[in-house]
Short mmCIF file of C-alpha atoms and ligand atoms in Angstrom, two decimals:
data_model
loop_
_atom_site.label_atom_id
_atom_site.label_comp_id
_atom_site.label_asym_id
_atom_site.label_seq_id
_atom_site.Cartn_x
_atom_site.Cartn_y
_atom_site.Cartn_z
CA UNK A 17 53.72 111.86 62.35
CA UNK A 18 56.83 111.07 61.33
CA UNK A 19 57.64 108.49 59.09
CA UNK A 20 59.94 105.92 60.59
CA UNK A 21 58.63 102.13 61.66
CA UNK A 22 58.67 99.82 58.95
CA UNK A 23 55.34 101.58 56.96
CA UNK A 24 57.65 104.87 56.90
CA UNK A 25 56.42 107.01 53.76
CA UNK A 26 54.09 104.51 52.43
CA UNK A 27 51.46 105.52 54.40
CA UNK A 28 51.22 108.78 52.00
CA UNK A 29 51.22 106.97 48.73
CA UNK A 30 47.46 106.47 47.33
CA UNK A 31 46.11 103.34 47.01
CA UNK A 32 46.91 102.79 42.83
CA UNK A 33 50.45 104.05 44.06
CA UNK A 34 50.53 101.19 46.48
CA UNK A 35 48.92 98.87 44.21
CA UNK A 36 52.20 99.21 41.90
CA UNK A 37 55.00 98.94 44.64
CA UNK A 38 53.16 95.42 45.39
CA UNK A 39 53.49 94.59 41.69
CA UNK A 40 57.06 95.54 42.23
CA UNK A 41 57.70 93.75 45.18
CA UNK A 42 56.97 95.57 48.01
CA UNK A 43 54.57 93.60 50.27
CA UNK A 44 54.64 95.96 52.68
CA UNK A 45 52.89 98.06 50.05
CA UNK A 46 49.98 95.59 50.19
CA UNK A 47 49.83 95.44 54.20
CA UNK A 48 48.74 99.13 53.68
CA UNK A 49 46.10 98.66 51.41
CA UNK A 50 44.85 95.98 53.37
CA UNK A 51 45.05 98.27 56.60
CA UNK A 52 43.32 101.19 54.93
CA UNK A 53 40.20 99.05 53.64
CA UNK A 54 39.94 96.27 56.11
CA UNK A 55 37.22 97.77 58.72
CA UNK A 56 34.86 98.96 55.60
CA UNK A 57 35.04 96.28 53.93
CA UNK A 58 34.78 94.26 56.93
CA UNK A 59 31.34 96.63 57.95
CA UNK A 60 30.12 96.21 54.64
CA UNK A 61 30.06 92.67 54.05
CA UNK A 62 29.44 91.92 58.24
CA UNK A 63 25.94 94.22 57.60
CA UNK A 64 25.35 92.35 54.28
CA UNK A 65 26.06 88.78 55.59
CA UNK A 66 25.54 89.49 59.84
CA UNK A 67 27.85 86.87 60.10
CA UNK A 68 30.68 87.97 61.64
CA UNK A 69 32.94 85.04 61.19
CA UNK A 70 31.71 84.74 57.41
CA UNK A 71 32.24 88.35 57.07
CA UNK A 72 36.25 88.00 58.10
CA UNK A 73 36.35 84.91 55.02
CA UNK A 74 35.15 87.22 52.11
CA UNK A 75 36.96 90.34 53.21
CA UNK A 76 40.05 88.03 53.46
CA UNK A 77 39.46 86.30 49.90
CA UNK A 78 38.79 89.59 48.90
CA UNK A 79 42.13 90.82 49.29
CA UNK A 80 43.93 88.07 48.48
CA UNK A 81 42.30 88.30 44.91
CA UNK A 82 42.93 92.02 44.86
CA UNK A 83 46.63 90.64 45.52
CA UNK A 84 46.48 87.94 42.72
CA UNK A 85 45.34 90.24 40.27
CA UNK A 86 47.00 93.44 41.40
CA UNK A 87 49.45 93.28 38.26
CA UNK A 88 45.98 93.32 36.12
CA UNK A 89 44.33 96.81 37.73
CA UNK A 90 43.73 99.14 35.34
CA UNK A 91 42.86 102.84 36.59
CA UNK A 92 39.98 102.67 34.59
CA UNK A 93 37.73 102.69 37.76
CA UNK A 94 38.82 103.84 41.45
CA UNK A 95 40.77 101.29 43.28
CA UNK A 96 38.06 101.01 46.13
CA UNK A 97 35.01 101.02 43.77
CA UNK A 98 37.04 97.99 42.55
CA UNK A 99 37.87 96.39 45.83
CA UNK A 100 34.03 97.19 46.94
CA UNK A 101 33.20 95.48 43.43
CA UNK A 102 34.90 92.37 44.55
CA UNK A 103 33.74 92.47 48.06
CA UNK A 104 30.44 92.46 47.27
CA UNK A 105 30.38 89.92 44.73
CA UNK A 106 31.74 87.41 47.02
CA UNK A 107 29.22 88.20 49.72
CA UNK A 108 26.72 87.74 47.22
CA UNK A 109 28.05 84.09 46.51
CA UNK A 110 28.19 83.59 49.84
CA UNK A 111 24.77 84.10 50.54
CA UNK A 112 23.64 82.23 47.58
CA UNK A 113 25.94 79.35 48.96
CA UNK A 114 24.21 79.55 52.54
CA UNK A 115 20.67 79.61 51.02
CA UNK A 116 21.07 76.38 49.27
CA UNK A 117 21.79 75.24 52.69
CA UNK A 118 25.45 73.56 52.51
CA UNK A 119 25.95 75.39 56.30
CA UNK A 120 22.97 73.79 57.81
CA UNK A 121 24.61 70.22 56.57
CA UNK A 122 27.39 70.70 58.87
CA UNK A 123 24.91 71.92 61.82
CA UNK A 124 25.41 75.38 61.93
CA UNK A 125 24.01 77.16 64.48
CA UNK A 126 23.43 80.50 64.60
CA UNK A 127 22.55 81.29 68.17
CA UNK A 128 25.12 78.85 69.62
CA UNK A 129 27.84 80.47 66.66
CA UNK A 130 26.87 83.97 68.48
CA UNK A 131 27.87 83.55 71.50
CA UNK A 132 31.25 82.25 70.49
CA UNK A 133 31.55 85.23 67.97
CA UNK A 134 34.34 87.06 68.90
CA UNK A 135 34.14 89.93 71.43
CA UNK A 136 34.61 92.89 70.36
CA UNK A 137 36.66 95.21 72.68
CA UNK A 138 34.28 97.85 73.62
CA UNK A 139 33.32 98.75 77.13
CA UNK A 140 29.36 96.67 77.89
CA UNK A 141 27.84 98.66 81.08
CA UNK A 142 24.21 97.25 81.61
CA UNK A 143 22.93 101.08 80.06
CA UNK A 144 24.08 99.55 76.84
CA UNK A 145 21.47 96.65 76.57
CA UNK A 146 18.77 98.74 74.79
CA UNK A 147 20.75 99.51 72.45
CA UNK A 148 22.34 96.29 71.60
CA UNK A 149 18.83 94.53 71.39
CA UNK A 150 17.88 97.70 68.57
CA UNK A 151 21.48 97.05 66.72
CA UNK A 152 20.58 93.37 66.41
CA UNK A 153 16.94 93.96 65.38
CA UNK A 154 18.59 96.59 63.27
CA UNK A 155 20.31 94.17 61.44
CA UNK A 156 17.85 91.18 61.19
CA UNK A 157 15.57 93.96 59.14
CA UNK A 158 18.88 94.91 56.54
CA UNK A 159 19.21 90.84 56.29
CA UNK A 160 15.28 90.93 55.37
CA UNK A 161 15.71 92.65 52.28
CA UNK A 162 16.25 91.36 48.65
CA UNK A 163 20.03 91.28 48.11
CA UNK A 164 19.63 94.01 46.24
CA UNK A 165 18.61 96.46 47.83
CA UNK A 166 20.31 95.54 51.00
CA UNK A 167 23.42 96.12 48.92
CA UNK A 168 22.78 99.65 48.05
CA UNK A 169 21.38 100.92 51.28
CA UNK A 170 24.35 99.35 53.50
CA UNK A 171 26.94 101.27 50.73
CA UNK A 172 24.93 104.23 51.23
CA UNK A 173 23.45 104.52 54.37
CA UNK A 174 26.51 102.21 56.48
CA UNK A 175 29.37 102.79 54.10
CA UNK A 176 28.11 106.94 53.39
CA UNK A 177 28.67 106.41 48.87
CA UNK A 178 27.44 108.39 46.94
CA UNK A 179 25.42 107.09 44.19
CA UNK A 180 27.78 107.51 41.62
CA UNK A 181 30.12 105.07 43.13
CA UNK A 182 27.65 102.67 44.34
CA UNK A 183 26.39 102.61 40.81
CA UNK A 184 29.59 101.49 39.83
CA UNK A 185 29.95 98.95 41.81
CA UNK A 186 26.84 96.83 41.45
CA UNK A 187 27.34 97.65 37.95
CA UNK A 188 24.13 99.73 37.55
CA UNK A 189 22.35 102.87 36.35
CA UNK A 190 22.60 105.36 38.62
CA UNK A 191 18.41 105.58 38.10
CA UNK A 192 18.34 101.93 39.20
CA UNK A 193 20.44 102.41 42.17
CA UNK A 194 18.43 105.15 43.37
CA UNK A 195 15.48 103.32 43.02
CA UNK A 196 16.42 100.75 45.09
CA UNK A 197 17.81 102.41 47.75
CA UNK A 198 14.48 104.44 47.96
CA UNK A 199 12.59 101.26 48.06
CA UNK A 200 15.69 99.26 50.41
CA UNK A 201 14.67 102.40 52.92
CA UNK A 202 11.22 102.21 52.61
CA UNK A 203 10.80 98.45 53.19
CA UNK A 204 13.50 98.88 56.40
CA UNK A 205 11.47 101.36 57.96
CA UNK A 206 8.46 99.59 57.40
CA UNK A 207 9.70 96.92 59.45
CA UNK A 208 11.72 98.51 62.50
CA UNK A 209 8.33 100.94 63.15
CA UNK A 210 6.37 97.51 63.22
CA UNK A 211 9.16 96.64 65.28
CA UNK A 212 8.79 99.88 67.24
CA UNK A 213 12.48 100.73 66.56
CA UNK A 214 11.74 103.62 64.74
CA UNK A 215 9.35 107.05 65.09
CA UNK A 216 5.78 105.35 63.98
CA UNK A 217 5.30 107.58 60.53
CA UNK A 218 1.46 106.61 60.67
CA UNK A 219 1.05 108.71 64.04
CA UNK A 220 -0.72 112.31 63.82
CA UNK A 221 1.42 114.94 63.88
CA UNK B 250 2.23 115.07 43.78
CA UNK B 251 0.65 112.62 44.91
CA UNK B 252 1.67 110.80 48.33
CA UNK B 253 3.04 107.75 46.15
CA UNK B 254 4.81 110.17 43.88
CA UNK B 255 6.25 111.85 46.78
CA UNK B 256 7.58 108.44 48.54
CA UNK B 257 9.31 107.79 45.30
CA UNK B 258 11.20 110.55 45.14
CA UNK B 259 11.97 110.42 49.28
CA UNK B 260 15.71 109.49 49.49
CA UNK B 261 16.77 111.78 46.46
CA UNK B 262 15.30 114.51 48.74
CA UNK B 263 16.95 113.50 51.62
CA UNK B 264 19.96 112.98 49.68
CA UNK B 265 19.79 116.66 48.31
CA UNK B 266 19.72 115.07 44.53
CA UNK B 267 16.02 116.27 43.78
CA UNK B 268 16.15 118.79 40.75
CA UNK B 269 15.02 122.12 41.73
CA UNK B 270 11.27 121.80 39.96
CA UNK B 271 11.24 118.42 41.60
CA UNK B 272 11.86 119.73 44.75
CA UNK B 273 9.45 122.42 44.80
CA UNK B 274 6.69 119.79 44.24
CA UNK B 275 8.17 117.94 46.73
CA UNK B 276 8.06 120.99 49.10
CA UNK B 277 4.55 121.75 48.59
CA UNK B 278 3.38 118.24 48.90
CA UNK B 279 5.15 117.77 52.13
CA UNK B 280 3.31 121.59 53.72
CA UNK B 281 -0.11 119.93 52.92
CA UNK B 282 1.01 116.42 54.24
CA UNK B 283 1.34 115.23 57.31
CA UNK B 284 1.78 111.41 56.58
CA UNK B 285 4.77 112.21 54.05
CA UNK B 286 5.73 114.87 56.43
CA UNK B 287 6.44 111.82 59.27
CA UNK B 288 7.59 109.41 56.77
CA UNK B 289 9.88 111.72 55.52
CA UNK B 290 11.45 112.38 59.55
CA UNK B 291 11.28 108.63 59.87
CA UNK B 292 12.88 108.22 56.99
CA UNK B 293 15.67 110.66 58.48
CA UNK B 294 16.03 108.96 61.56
CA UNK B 295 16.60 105.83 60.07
CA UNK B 296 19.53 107.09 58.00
CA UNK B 297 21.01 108.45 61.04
CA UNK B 298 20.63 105.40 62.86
CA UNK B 299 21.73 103.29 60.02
CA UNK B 300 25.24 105.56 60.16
CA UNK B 301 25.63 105.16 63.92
CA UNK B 302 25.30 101.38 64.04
CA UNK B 303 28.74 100.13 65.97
CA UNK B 304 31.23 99.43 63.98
CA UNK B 305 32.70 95.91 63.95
CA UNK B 306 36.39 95.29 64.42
CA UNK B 307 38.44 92.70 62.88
CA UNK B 308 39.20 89.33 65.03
CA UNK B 309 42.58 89.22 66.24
CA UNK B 310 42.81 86.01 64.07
CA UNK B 311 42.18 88.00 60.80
CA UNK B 312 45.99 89.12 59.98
CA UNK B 313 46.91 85.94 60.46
CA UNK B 314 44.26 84.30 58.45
CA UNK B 315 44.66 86.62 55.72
CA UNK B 316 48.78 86.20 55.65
CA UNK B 317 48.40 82.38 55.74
CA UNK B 318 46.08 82.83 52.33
CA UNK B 319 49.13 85.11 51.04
CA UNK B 320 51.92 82.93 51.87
CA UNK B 321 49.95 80.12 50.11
CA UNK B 322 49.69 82.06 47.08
CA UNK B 323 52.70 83.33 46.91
CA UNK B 324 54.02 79.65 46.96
CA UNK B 325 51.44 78.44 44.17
CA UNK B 326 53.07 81.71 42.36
CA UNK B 327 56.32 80.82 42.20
CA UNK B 328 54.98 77.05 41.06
CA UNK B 329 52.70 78.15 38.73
CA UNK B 330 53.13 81.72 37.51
CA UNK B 331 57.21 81.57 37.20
CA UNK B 332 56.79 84.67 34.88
CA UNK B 333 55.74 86.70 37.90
CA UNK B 334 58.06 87.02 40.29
CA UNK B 335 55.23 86.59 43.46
CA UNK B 336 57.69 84.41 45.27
CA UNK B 337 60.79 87.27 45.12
CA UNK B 338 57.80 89.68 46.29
CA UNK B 339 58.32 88.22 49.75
CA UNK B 340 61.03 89.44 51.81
CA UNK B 341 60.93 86.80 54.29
CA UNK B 342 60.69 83.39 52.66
CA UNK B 343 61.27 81.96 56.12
CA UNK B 344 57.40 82.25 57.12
CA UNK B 345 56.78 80.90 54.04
CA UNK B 346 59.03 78.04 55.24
CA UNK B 347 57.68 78.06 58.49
CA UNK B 348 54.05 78.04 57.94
CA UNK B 349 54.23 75.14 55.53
CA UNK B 350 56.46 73.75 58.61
CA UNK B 351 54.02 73.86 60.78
CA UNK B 352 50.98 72.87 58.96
CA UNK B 353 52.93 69.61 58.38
CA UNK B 354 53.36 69.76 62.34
CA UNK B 355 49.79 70.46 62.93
CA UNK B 356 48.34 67.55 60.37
CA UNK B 357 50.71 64.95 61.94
CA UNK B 358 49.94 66.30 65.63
CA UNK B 359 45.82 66.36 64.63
CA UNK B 360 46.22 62.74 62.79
CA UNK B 361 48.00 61.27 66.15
CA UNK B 362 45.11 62.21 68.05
CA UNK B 363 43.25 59.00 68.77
CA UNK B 364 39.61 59.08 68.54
CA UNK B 365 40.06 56.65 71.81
CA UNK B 366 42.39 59.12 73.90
CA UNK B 367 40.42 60.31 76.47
CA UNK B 368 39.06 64.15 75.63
CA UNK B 369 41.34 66.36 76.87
CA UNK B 370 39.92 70.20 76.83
CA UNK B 371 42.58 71.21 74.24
CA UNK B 372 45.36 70.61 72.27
CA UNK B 373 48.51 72.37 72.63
CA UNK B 374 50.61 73.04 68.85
CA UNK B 375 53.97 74.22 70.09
CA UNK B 376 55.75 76.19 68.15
CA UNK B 377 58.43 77.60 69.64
CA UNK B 378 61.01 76.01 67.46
CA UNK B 379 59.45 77.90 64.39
CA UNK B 380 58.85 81.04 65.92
CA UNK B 381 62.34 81.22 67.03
CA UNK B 382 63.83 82.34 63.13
CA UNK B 383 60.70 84.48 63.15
CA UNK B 384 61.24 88.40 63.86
CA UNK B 385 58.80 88.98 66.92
CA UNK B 386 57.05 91.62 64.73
CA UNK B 387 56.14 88.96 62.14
CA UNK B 388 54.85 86.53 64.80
CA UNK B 389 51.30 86.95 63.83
CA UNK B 390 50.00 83.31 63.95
CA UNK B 391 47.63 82.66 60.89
CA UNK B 392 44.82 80.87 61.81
CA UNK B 393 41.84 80.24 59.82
CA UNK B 394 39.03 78.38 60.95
CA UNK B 395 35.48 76.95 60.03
CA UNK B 396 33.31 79.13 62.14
CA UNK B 397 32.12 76.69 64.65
CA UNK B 398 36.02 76.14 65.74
CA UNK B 399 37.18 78.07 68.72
CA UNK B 400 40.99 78.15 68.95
CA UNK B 401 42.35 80.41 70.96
CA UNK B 402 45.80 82.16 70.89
CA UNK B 403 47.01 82.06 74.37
CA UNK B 404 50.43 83.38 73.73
CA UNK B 405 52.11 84.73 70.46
CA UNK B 406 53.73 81.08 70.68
CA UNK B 407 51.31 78.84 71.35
CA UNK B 408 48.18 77.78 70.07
CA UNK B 409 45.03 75.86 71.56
CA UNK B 410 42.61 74.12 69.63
CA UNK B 411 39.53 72.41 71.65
CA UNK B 412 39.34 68.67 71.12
CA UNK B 413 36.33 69.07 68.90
CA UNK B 414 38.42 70.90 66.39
CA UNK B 415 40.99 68.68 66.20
CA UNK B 416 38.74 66.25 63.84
CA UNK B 417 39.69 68.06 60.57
CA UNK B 418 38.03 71.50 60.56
CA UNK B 419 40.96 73.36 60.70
CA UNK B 420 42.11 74.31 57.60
CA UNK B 421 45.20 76.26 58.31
CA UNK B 422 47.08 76.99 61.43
CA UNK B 423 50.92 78.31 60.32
CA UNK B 424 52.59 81.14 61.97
ZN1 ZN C 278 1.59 112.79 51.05
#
């Protein structure tokens, strides 16, 4: 591609480069970070959360505190392990703030709030119903897991980390983290082949 | 290895990060073992189902939402943080400007609405007048909204908000 239009060249630059021409004044710069991580983060903390609208909120305060304290980064640890880091953080406040119930005070509803949830723009046909009724029990059993481990499995199973950098992020051992992704799959599969979303692992061969 | 052994060490051999002795346990168990056998292919389909879930886009809102939040720092920078130059950082001071315009248009419009007036289905925030000094590729309206609000962007002008918004739960509409 070439590189006019107004992102011409920047596109190119990693993201610590990118980091530093925001520092320096180019907010362009930033528009290209934000562009570049939006839809992960977005998946990540949407999987974590399975609010959509809630999910938008933290991946937007995300960034704007990546913004705030982009003259602070330090290449100490990978730009996205350090956005990631952020992102879920917040999500975990989040959830703690929706579990002491300050959304049911101003009558939340979840199955009304879904059906004003934004569409998405992919094509429906009728063949796609199955599916859609596994994707949403799908993701009732990732928001039945401890925090914890629903953490590590979306960054590893969703996002496609490597332990290493998941590690890193929730600020663990690498032992721990495998741990409780082991245990994060375990516990999901449990449920979906209760659920009958999944091969029963009980049946004879 | 036992079958609880062998469930313990189940993702790192999925996930290729068994050492080799481990492995060869592992191996062995699994030829004797039908039940780890189908865990472990249950196990596999759920990763692959886990990594083909849809994807979810961002609203059309979110750009907007996200550069109202900037512009709004970028103001409390320049008021607060005068030793870093946030506020030079932004080439086009005028949405600055014009968002703050407009969320002074929006609270006055939303505080005129009389809880009398009889409920109209939505309210209409003009903005032409801003939009005009406004590049058309920096007309993204920001809009940021309690979850339970529904306001739609009918044209890269205008905005509607549904009456039962307009009683304080929006918290920023500037374009
Ligand atoms: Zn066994």
């Amino acid at each position: 591609m070439l590189m006019a239009g107004p992102n011409g060249g920047r596109l190119d630059r990693s993201d610590e480069e990118l980091l530093q021409d925001t520092v320096g004044g180019d907010l362009r710069a930033f528009d290209v970070i934000v562009r570049r991580y939006r839809d992960r983060l977005l998946n990540f903390v949407f999987r974590f959360l399975g609010d959509r609208t809630a999910a938008e909120d933290v991946v937007q305060e995300t960034f704007l505190r990546v913004f705030r304290k982009s003259g602070e980064y330090h290449a100490s640890a990978r730009f996205s392990t350090w956005l990631f880091t952020i992102a879920g953080n917040l999500a975990k406040s989040e959830l703690r703030r929706r579990k002491r119930g300050r959304f049911t005070s101003l009558g939340w509803n979840e199955e009304a709030e879904q059906h004003i949830e934004i569409p998405d723009d992919r094509p429906r046909p009728d063949a796609f119903a199955e599916t859609e009724i596994a994707t949403e029990a799908i993701q009732k059993a990732i928001e039945s897991l401890p925090p914890n481990h629903r953490q590590v499995v979306i960054l590893s199973d969703i996002q496609g980390m490597a332990y290493e950098e998941i590690a890193q992020i929730v600020g663990c051992p690498v032992g721990t983290v495998k741990s409780r992704i082991n245990r994060g799959r375990l516990r999901l599969q449990n449920k979906l082949e209760r659920l009958g979303y999944l091969p029963d692992s009980m049946e004879a061969e | 290895m036992t079958c609880k052994t062998c469930r313990k060490w189940m993702s790192e051999f999925l996930d290729g990060s068994l050492d080799v002795w481990r492995k060869r346990d592992f191996d062995e168990h699994l030829k004797g073992c039908p039940a780890c056998r189908n865990q472990l292919h249950t196990m596999q389909v759920l990763q692959k189902t886990l990594a083909h879930l849809p994807p979810i886009r961002p609203s059309s809102h979110f750009h907007f939402a996200l550069r109202a939040r900037l512009t709004e720092e970028l103001g409390r920078g320049k008021r607060f943080r005068s030793g870093f130059r946030l506020w030079g950082l932004y080439r086009r001071p005028i949405l600055v400007a014009a968002s703050l315009a407009l969320l002074i248009v929006s609270s006055i419009r939303l505080s005129r609405h009389e809880p009398t007036e009889p409920m109209r289905t939505s309210e209409r925030i003009v903005t032409h007048y801003i939009l005009e000094r406004i590049s058309p590729s920096d007309r993204s309206a920001s809009i940021s909204l309690n979850s339970d609000s529904n306001v739609q962007c009918a044209t890269p002008d205008t905005v509607f908000v549904p009456d039962q918004t307009v009683s304080g739960r929006i918290r920023t509409v500037s374009f």
